[in-house]
Coordinates of C-alpha atoms in Angstrom, one line a residue:
M307 CA -3.7 5.6 -7.1
T308 CA -4.8 6.1 -11.0
E309 CA -5.0 3.1 -13.2
S310 CA -2.2 4.6 -15.5
I311 CA 0.2 5.2 -12.4
S312 CA -0.6 1.6 -11.1
Q313 CA 0.3 0.3 -14.7
L314 CA 3.6 2.3 -14.7
L315 CA 4.6 0.9 -11.2
S316 CA 3.8 -2.6 -12.6
G317 CA 5.6 -2.2 -15.6
A318 CA 8.6 -0.8 -13.7
R319 CA 8.6 -3.8 -11.3
E320 CA 8.5 -6.4 -14.3
F321 CA 11.4 -4.4 -16.1
A322 CA 13.6 -4.4 -13.0
T323 CA 12.8 -7.9 -12.2
D324 CA 13.7 -9.1 -15.6
I325 CA 17.0 -7.2 -15.4
F326 CA 18.1 -8.7 -12.2
L327 CA 17.1 -12.2 -13.1
N328 CA 18.5 -12.1 -16.8
K329 CA 21.1 -9.4 -17.2
V330 CA 23.1 -9.1 -13.9
S331 CA 25.9 -11.3 -12.5
K332 CA 25.1 -13.9 -10.1
S333 CA 27.9 -12.8 -8.0
L334 CA 25.9 -9.8 -6.9
K335 CA 25.0 -11.2 -3.6
Y336 CA 23.8 -7.8 -2.1
H337 CA 22.8 -5.6 -5.0
N338 CA 20.4 -7.9 -6.2
L339 CA 16.4 -8.3 -6.7
E340 CA 15.8 -8.9 -2.9
H341 CA 17.6 -5.8 -2.0
T342 CA 15.7 -3.8 -4.5
Q343 CA 12.3 -5.3 -3.1
R344 CA 13.4 -4.3 0.4
V345 CA 14.2 -0.9 -0.7
V346 CA 10.8 -0.5 -2.5
L347 CA 8.9 -1.8 0.8
A348 CA 11.0 0.9 2.9
C349 CA 10.3 3.6 0.6
E350 CA 6.6 2.6 0.7
E351 CA 6.7 2.5 4.4
M352 CA 8.2 6.1 4.8
A353 CA 6.0 7.4 1.9
N354 CA 3.0 6.3 4.2
Y355 CA 4.7 7.7 7.3
Y356 CA 5.2 11.2 5.6
Q357 CA 1.8 11.0 3.8
L358 CA 3.5 11.9 0.5
Q359 CA 1.6 13.6 -2.3
P360 CA 0.7 10.9 -5.2
E361 CA 3.3 12.3 -7.5
D362 CA 6.2 12.2 -5.0
R363 CA 5.1 8.9 -3.8
D364 CA 5.1 7.5 -7.5
A365 CA 8.5 9.1 -8.0
V366 CA 10.2 7.6 -5.0
L367 CA 8.7 4.0 -5.7
L368 CA 9.8 4.2 -9.5
A369 CA 13.2 5.4 -8.4
A370 CA 13.6 2.4 -5.9
W371 CA 12.8 -0.1 -8.6
F372 CA 15.4 1.4 -10.9
H373 CA 18.2 2.7 -8.5
D374 CA 20.6 -0.4 -8.9
T375 CA 19.4 -1.7 -12.4
G376 CA 22.7 0.0 -13.6
F377 CA 24.5 -3.1 -12.3
S378 CA 23.6 -4.7 -15.5
G379 CA 26.4 -2.7 -17.0
G380 CA 28.9 -5.1 -15.4
D381 CA 30.6 -2.4 -13.0
S382 CA 29.6 -1.1 -9.8
K383 CA 31.2 2.3 -10.3
G384 CA 29.0 4.7 -12.0
H385 CA 26.1 2.3 -12.0
E386 CA 23.8 5.1 -10.9
E387 CA 24.3 6.9 -14.3
T388 CA 23.4 3.5 -16.1
S389 CA 20.2 3.2 -13.8
I390 CA 19.3 6.9 -14.7
Q391 CA 19.3 5.9 -18.5
L392 CA 17.5 2.7 -18.0
A393 CA 14.6 4.6 -16.0
T394 CA 14.7 7.6 -18.4
T395 CA 14.3 5.4 -21.5
F396 CA 11.5 3.1 -19.7
L397 CA 9.5 6.1 -18.6
Q398 CA 10.0 8.0 -21.8
D399 CA 8.5 5.0 -23.7
Q400 CA 5.6 4.8 -21.3
K401 CA 4.9 8.6 -22.1
A402 CA 5.4 9.5 -18.5
D403 CA 5.3 13.1 -17.5
A404 CA 8.6 15.0 -17.8
G405 CA 8.2 16.3 -14.2
L406 CA 7.9 12.8 -12.9
I407 CA 11.0 11.8 -15.0
Q408 CA 13.0 14.5 -13.4
K409 CA 12.0 13.5 -9.9
V410 CA 13.1 9.8 -10.5
T411 CA 16.4 10.5 -11.8
S412 CA 17.3 13.0 -9.2
C413 CA 16.2 10.3 -6.5
I414 CA 18.5 7.8 -8.2
E415 CA 21.3 10.2 -8.4
A416 CA 21.0 11.1 -4.7
T417 CA 21.8 7.4 -3.8
K418 CA 25.2 7.8 -5.0
M419 CA 28.0 7.7 -2.5
P420 CA 28.5 9.9 -0.5
Q421 CA 24.7 10.5 -0.5
A422 CA 23.5 14.1 -0.9
P423 CA 19.8 14.2 -1.0
K424 CA 18.2 17.7 -1.5
N425 CA 14.6 17.1 -0.6
L426 CA 12.4 14.8 1.3
I427 CA 11.8 12.1 -1.4
E428 CA 15.6 12.0 -2.0
Q429 CA 16.0 11.6 1.7
I430 CA 13.5 8.8 1.8
I431 CA 15.4 6.7 -1.0
C432 CA 18.7 7.2 0.5
D433 CA 17.5 6.1 4.0
A434 CA 15.7 3.2 2.6
D435 CA 18.9 2.3 0.4
L436 CA 20.7 1.7 3.8
F437 CA 17.6 0.7 5.7
H438 CA 19.4 -2.5 6.9
L439 CA 21.8 -0.7 8.9
G440 CA 19.2 -0.1 11.5
T441 CA 17.4 -3.3 11.6
D442 CA 18.0 -7.0 12.8
E443 CA 18.9 -7.9 9.2
F444 CA 22.3 -6.0 9.4
N445 CA 24.7 -8.9 10.0
S446 CA 23.3 -11.0 7.2
R447 CA 23.1 -8.1 4.9
N448 CA 26.5 -7.2 5.7
E449 CA 28.1 -10.5 5.0
E450 CA 26.4 -10.6 1.6
L451 CA 28.0 -7.3 0.8
R452 CA 31.4 -8.6 1.8
Q453 CA 30.9 -11.8 -0.4
E454 CA 29.9 -9.2 -3.3
L455 CA 33.0 -7.4 -2.8
Q456 CA 35.1 -10.7 -3.1
E457 CA 33.3 -12.3 -5.8
F458 CA 32.0 -9.4 -8.2
S459 CA 34.6 -6.6 -7.5
K460 CA 37.4 -9.0 -6.7
Q461 CA 38.4 -7.5 -3.6
E462 CA 39.7 -9.8 -0.8
V463 CA 38.6 -8.3 2.5
S464 CA 39.4 -10.2 5.8
K465 CA 36.6 -10.3 8.4
K466 CA 38.7 -8.1 10.8
K467 CA 39.2 -5.5 8.2
W468 CA 35.7 -5.6 7.2
R469 CA 34.6 -4.8 10.8
K470 CA 37.0 -1.8 11.0
M471 CA 35.6 -0.6 7.4
N472 CA 31.9 -1.0 8.8
I473 CA 32.6 0.7 12.1
A474 CA 34.2 3.8 10.2
F475 CA 31.4 3.9 7.7
M476 CA 28.5 3.6 10.1
E477 CA 30.1 6.2 12.5
N478 CA 30.1 8.7 9.6
H479 CA 26.8 7.7 8.3
T480 CA 23.6 9.5 9.4
Y481 CA 19.8 9.0 8.4
F482 CA 18.5 11.9 6.7
T483 CA 14.7 11.6 7.7
D484 CA 13.3 12.0 10.9
Y485 CA 11.9 8.7 10.6
G486 CA 15.4 7.2 10.2
R487 CA 16.8 9.0 13.0
R488 CA 14.0 8.1 15.4
K489 CA 13.5 4.3 14.3
L490 CA 16.8 3.1 12.6
Q491 CA 19.5 5.2 14.3
P492 CA 19.2 3.7 17.6
V493 CA 19.4 0.1 16.4
K494 CA 22.3 1.1 14.2
E495 CA 24.2 2.5 17.3
Q496 CA 23.7 -0.9 18.9
H497 CA 25.3 -2.6 15.8
I498 CA 28.4 -0.2 15.9
E499 CA 28.8 -1.3 19.7
E500 CA 28.5 -5.0 18.8
L501 CA 31.1 -4.6 16.1
K502 CA 33.4 -2.7 18.5
N503 CA 33.0 -5.3 21.3
H504 CA 33.8 -8.0 18.8
N505 CA 37.0 -6.4 17.9
E506 CA 37.9 -6.2 21.6
K507 CA 37.0 -9.9 22.3
G508 CA 39.2 -10.8 19.4
K509 CA 42.2 -9.0 20.9
D510 CA 41.6 -10.6 24.3
K511 CA 41.3 -14.3 22.7
K512 CA 44.3 -13.7 20.9
K513 CA 46.4 -12.6 23.9
R514 CA 45.2 -15.4 26.1
K515 CA 45.9 -18.2 23.6
K516 CA 49.1 -16.7 22.0
D517 CA 51.2 -19.7 23.4
N518 CA 49.0 -22.2 21.5
D519 CA 48.9 -20.0 18.2
I520 CA 45.1 -20.3 18.2
L521 CA 42.9 -17.6 17.0
T522 CA 39.4 -18.0 18.2
V523 CA 37.7 -14.8 17.3
F524 CA 34.9 -16.3 15.4
P525 CA 32.7 -19.3 16.7
D526 CA 33.2 -22.8 15.4
D527 CA 31.6 -23.9 12.1
A528 CA 28.6 -25.6 13.7
S529 CA 27.8 -22.8 15.9
K530 CA 28.3 -20.3 13.0
D531 CA 25.7 -22.3 10.8
A532 CA 23.4 -22.6 13.7
D533 CA 23.5 -18.6 14.2
L534 CA 23.2 -18.1 10.4
K535 CA 20.2 -20.4 10.4
K536 CA 18.5 -18.5 13.2
K537 CA 19.1 -15.3 11.5
K538 CA 17.7 -16.3 8.2
E539 CA 14.6 -17.5 10.0
K540 CA 14.3 -14.3 11.9
E541 CA 14.6 -12.4 8.6
K542 CA 11.9 -14.5 7.0
E543 CA 9.7 -13.8 9.8
T544 CA 10.3 -10.1 9.4
L545 CA 9.7 -10.0 5.7
S546 CA 6.7 -12.1 6.3
E547 CA 5.3 -9.6 9.0
R548 CA 6.0 -6.8 6.4
A549 CA 4.2 -8.7 3.5
I550 CA 1.2 -9.5 5.7
S551 CA 1.0 -5.7 6.7
T552 CA 1.1 -4.7 3.1
V553 CA -1.5 -7.1 2.1
F554 CA -3.8 -5.8 5.0
R555 CA -3.2 -2.2 4.0
I556 CA -3.8 -2.7 0.3
M557 CA -7.0 -4.6 1.0
A558 CA -8.2 -1.9 3.3
N559 CA -7.4 1.0 0.9
N560 CA -9.3 -0.8 -1.8
H561 CA -12.3 -1.5 0.3
A562 CA -12.4 2.2 1.2
S563 CA -11.9 3.2 -2.3
L564 CA -15.0 1.0 -3.3
S565 CA -17.0 2.2 -0.5
Q566 CA -16.4 5.7 -1.4
M567 CA -17.4 5.0 -5.2
A568 CA -20.5 3.2 -4.0
D569 CA -21.7 6.4 -1.7
S570 CA -20.8 8.6 -4.8
K571 CA -23.0 6.6 -7.3
A572 CA -25.8 6.7 -4.7
N573 CA -25.6 10.3 -4.2
I574 CA -25.6 10.8 -7.9
M575 CA -28.8 8.5 -8.1
I576 CA -30.6 10.4 -5.3
S577 CA -29.7 13.8 -6.8
V578 CA -31.0 12.9 -10.2
N579 CA -34.3 11.5 -9.2
S580 CA -34.9 14.4 -6.7
I581 CA -34.4 16.8 -9.7
I582 CA -36.9 14.8 -11.8
L583 CA -39.5 14.6 -9.0
S584 CA -39.1 18.5 -8.4
I585 CA -40.0 19.1 -12.1
L586 CA -42.8 16.6 -12.1
I587 CA -44.4 18.1 -8.9
S588 CA -43.8 21.7 -10.0
L589 CA -44.6 21.8 -13.9
L590 CA -46.5 18.5 -14.9
I591 CA -48.8 17.4 -12.2
R592 CA -50.7 20.6 -12.1
H593 CA -51.6 20.3 -15.9
L594 CA -53.0 16.7 -15.6
D595 CA -56.4 18.0 -15.5
E596 CA -56.0 19.5 -19.1
N597 CA -54.6 16.0 -20.3
R598 CA -55.9 12.9 -18.7
N599 CA -54.0 10.5 -21.0
L600 CA -50.7 11.6 -19.3
V601 CA -51.8 10.5 -15.8
I602 CA -50.6 7.0 -16.2
P603 CA -47.2 7.8 -17.6
T604 CA -46.6 10.5 -14.9
I605 CA -47.6 8.0 -12.1
L606 CA -45.2 5.4 -13.6
L607 CA -42.5 7.8 -13.8
V608 CA -43.0 9.0 -10.0
L609 CA -42.9 5.5 -8.8
V610 CA -39.7 4.8 -10.9
C611 CA -38.0 7.8 -9.3
V612 CA -39.2 7.1 -5.8
G613 CA -38.2 3.2 -6.1
A614 CA -34.6 4.1 -7.2
T615 CA -34.2 6.7 -4.8
I616 CA -35.3 4.3 -1.8
F617 CA -32.7 1.7 -2.9
A618 CA -30.0 4.4 -3.4
I619 CA -30.7 5.6 0.2
L620 CA -30.6 1.9 1.5
A621 CA -27.2 1.7 -0.1
T622 CA -25.9 4.5 2.1
R623 CA -28.1 3.9 5.2
P624 CA -25.7 3.4 8.2
N625 CA -26.2 0.3 10.5
I626 CA -24.9 0.6 14.0
S627 CA -24.6 -2.2 16.4
T628 CA -24.9 -2.0 20.3
G629 CA -21.2 -1.2 20.7
T630 CA -20.7 -3.2 23.8
F631 CA -18.7 -6.2 24.6
T632 CA -17.8 -8.3 27.9
K633 CA -14.6 -9.6 29.1
E634 CA -15.6 -13.1 28.3
D635 CA -15.8 -11.9 24.6
I636 CA -12.3 -10.6 24.6
Q637 CA -10.9 -13.7 26.3
N638 CA -12.7 -16.0 23.8
K639 CA -11.6 -13.6 20.9
K640 CA -15.1 -13.1 19.8
T641 CA -15.0 -9.1 19.4
N642 CA -13.4 -7.3 16.7
L643 CA -11.9 -4.2 18.4
L644 CA -10.9 -2.6 15.0
F645 CA -14.6 -1.8 14.1
F646 CA -15.9 1.3 16.1
G647 CA -19.6 -0.5 16.0
N648 CA -18.2 -3.0 18.6
F649 CA -17.0 -0.6 21.2
H650 CA -18.6 3.0 20.8
N651 CA -20.7 2.5 24.2
M652 CA -17.9 1.0 26.2
T653 CA -15.8 3.1 28.6
L654 CA -12.1 4.1 27.8
P655 CA -10.6 2.0 30.4
D656 CA -12.3 -1.1 29.3
Y657 CA -11.6 -0.4 25.5
D658 CA -7.8 0.4 26.5
W659 CA -7.7 -3.0 28.5
A660 CA -9.4 -4.9 25.6
M661 CA -6.9 -3.4 22.9
E662 CA -3.7 -4.3 25.3
E663 CA -5.3 -8.0 25.4
M664 CA -5.6 -8.0 21.7
L665 CA -2.2 -6.4 20.9
K666 CA -0.5 -9.1 23.0
D667 CA -2.1 -12.0 21.1
R668 CA -0.8 -12.3 17.6
D669 CA -3.4 -14.7 16.6
Y670 CA -6.2 -12.5 17.9
L671 CA -4.8 -9.4 16.2
Y672 CA -4.6 -10.9 12.8
G673 CA -8.0 -12.7 13.4
S674 CA -9.6 -9.2 14.1
M675 CA -7.8 -7.9 10.9
V676 CA -9.2 -10.7 8.8
K677 CA -12.7 -10.2 10.2
D678 CA -12.5 -6.5 9.6
I679 CA -11.7 -7.0 5.9
Y680 CA -14.4 -9.6 5.6
F681 CA -17.2 -7.8 7.1
L682 CA -16.2 -4.5 5.1
G683 CA -16.6 -6.8 2.1
V684 CA -20.0 -7.9 3.2
V685 CA -21.1 -4.3 3.8
L686 CA -19.8 -3.6 0.2
A687 CA -21.6 -6.4 -1.2
K688 CA -24.9 -5.2 0.2
K689 CA -24.2 -1.4 -1.0
Y690 CA -23.5 -2.7 -4.4
K691 CA -26.7 -4.8 -4.5
Y692 CA -28.9 -2.2 -3.6
L693 CA -27.1 0.2 -6.2
R694 CA -27.6 -2.4 -8.8
I695 CA -31.4 -2.6 -8.1
S696 CA -31.5 1.3 -7.9
Y697 CA -29.8 1.7 -11.2
D698 CA -31.9 -1.1 -12.9
I699 CA -35.2 0.5 -11.7
F700 CA -34.2 3.8 -12.8
M701 CA -32.9 2.7 -16.3
F702 CA -35.7 0.2 -17.2
G703 CA -38.3 2.3 -15.6
L704 CA -37.0 5.4 -17.4
I705 CA -37.4 3.6 -20.7
I706 CA -40.9 2.1 -19.9
S707 CA -42.1 5.7 -18.9
M708 CA -40.8 7.4 -21.9
L709 CA -42.5 4.7 -24.2
A710 CA -45.8 5.3 -22.2
F711 CA -45.5 9.1 -22.7
G712 CA -44.9 8.5 -26.5
A713 CA -47.7 6.1 -26.7
M714 CA -50.1 8.5 -25.1
M715 CA -49.1 11.5 -27.2
A716 CA -49.3 9.4 -30.3
Y717 CA -52.8 8.4 -29.1
D718 CA -53.7 12.1 -28.6
A719 CA -52.4 12.8 -32.1
F720 CA -54.6 10.0 -33.5
M721 CA -57.6 11.1 -31.7
V722 CA -57.3 14.7 -33.0
T723 CA -56.7 13.4 -36.6
T724 CA -59.7 11.2 -36.5
T725 CA -62.1 14.1 -34.9
V726 CA -61.0 16.5 -37.6
Q727 CA -61.7 14.0 -40.3
T728 CA -65.4 13.2 -39.0
V729 CA -66.4 16.8 -38.7
P730 CA -68.7 17.7 -41.6
V731 CA -67.5 20.4 -43.9
N732 CA -70.0 23.3 -44.4
Q733 CA -71.6 23.7 -48.0

């Protein structure tokens, strides 16, 4: 991700956050900042799944930040148009490319009900907008939406009617992406069945207790509060898992980018010094017999090039460990199975068993990820240390060598002038 795009996404996040915190009604229980953040995370998850091109990825993430900002206009109807206006104005002020702006506005337009996406990135944001239908967060998000209808839109909807509306909506809804149909649709079908079963249970209870005129479709307040608390805790845990995954992914990407940069810089240093050495060997050294004064500067320059090249090679030189582990290492959580150097000499059955043990243990898994990030950082520090030495040798050595060549040339010129002045003139 380029720096300009990173700044653009950061600015969009700050812009949308300011709108939701200061310019929209507090009665928006569902279409709020938390919903927008969940949509952004879902878009990012599917963008990684489909390995989108950078421009498409940027467009869908920008659209996710802006798609509900139109609620700042005070009305849910037509809020997509207001969102498009806000996004267009912001992106134009940031000098964004016209093609990127078009993709962002098309994505926002696609979220308008009934959804009608025309390409993959529009399908992604549509599925992300209704991501909760296929997750464990469905019940709590659904209740937030009902409260929003009552408080923001002033529509009184009973729970029974709300369940019927949800059943009808979810039966007619389908996810557009393969990702959504594979991962989210099965969970959504379970929620539909639960809603239908809830309706049937309500009818049975009403019939059994008709004589007492007691309707016990819903659990008592204490049970309801307990269930709600459990759901909130589960949602927090889910969000925490996503946040942790995002942090590890970002750190791993940053480390990989820094490693590539180090390798590229080392390659430049090796190439430049190799060229200089080739020129010295092929042209200059053969003429040293004619000018002995250039021997010392030439040797100095050769040493500089060789020294800089050696440290550049050390920066990229691989270091591979034994690649073995024991069952005790796995049981004691000592081996990081995420690094190939720790298992490349093991058999597939042993490695498969070890991975299963690690995946079953959450602490071991996260511990391995932390170790992997840490040791990547250690390797990076070593790379950049050698690179710094290589560049310092090249920079200061080149300066000293050029000064030495200049001094020798000035000395030669002085000697020639002195010789001419001391030669007697013929009478």
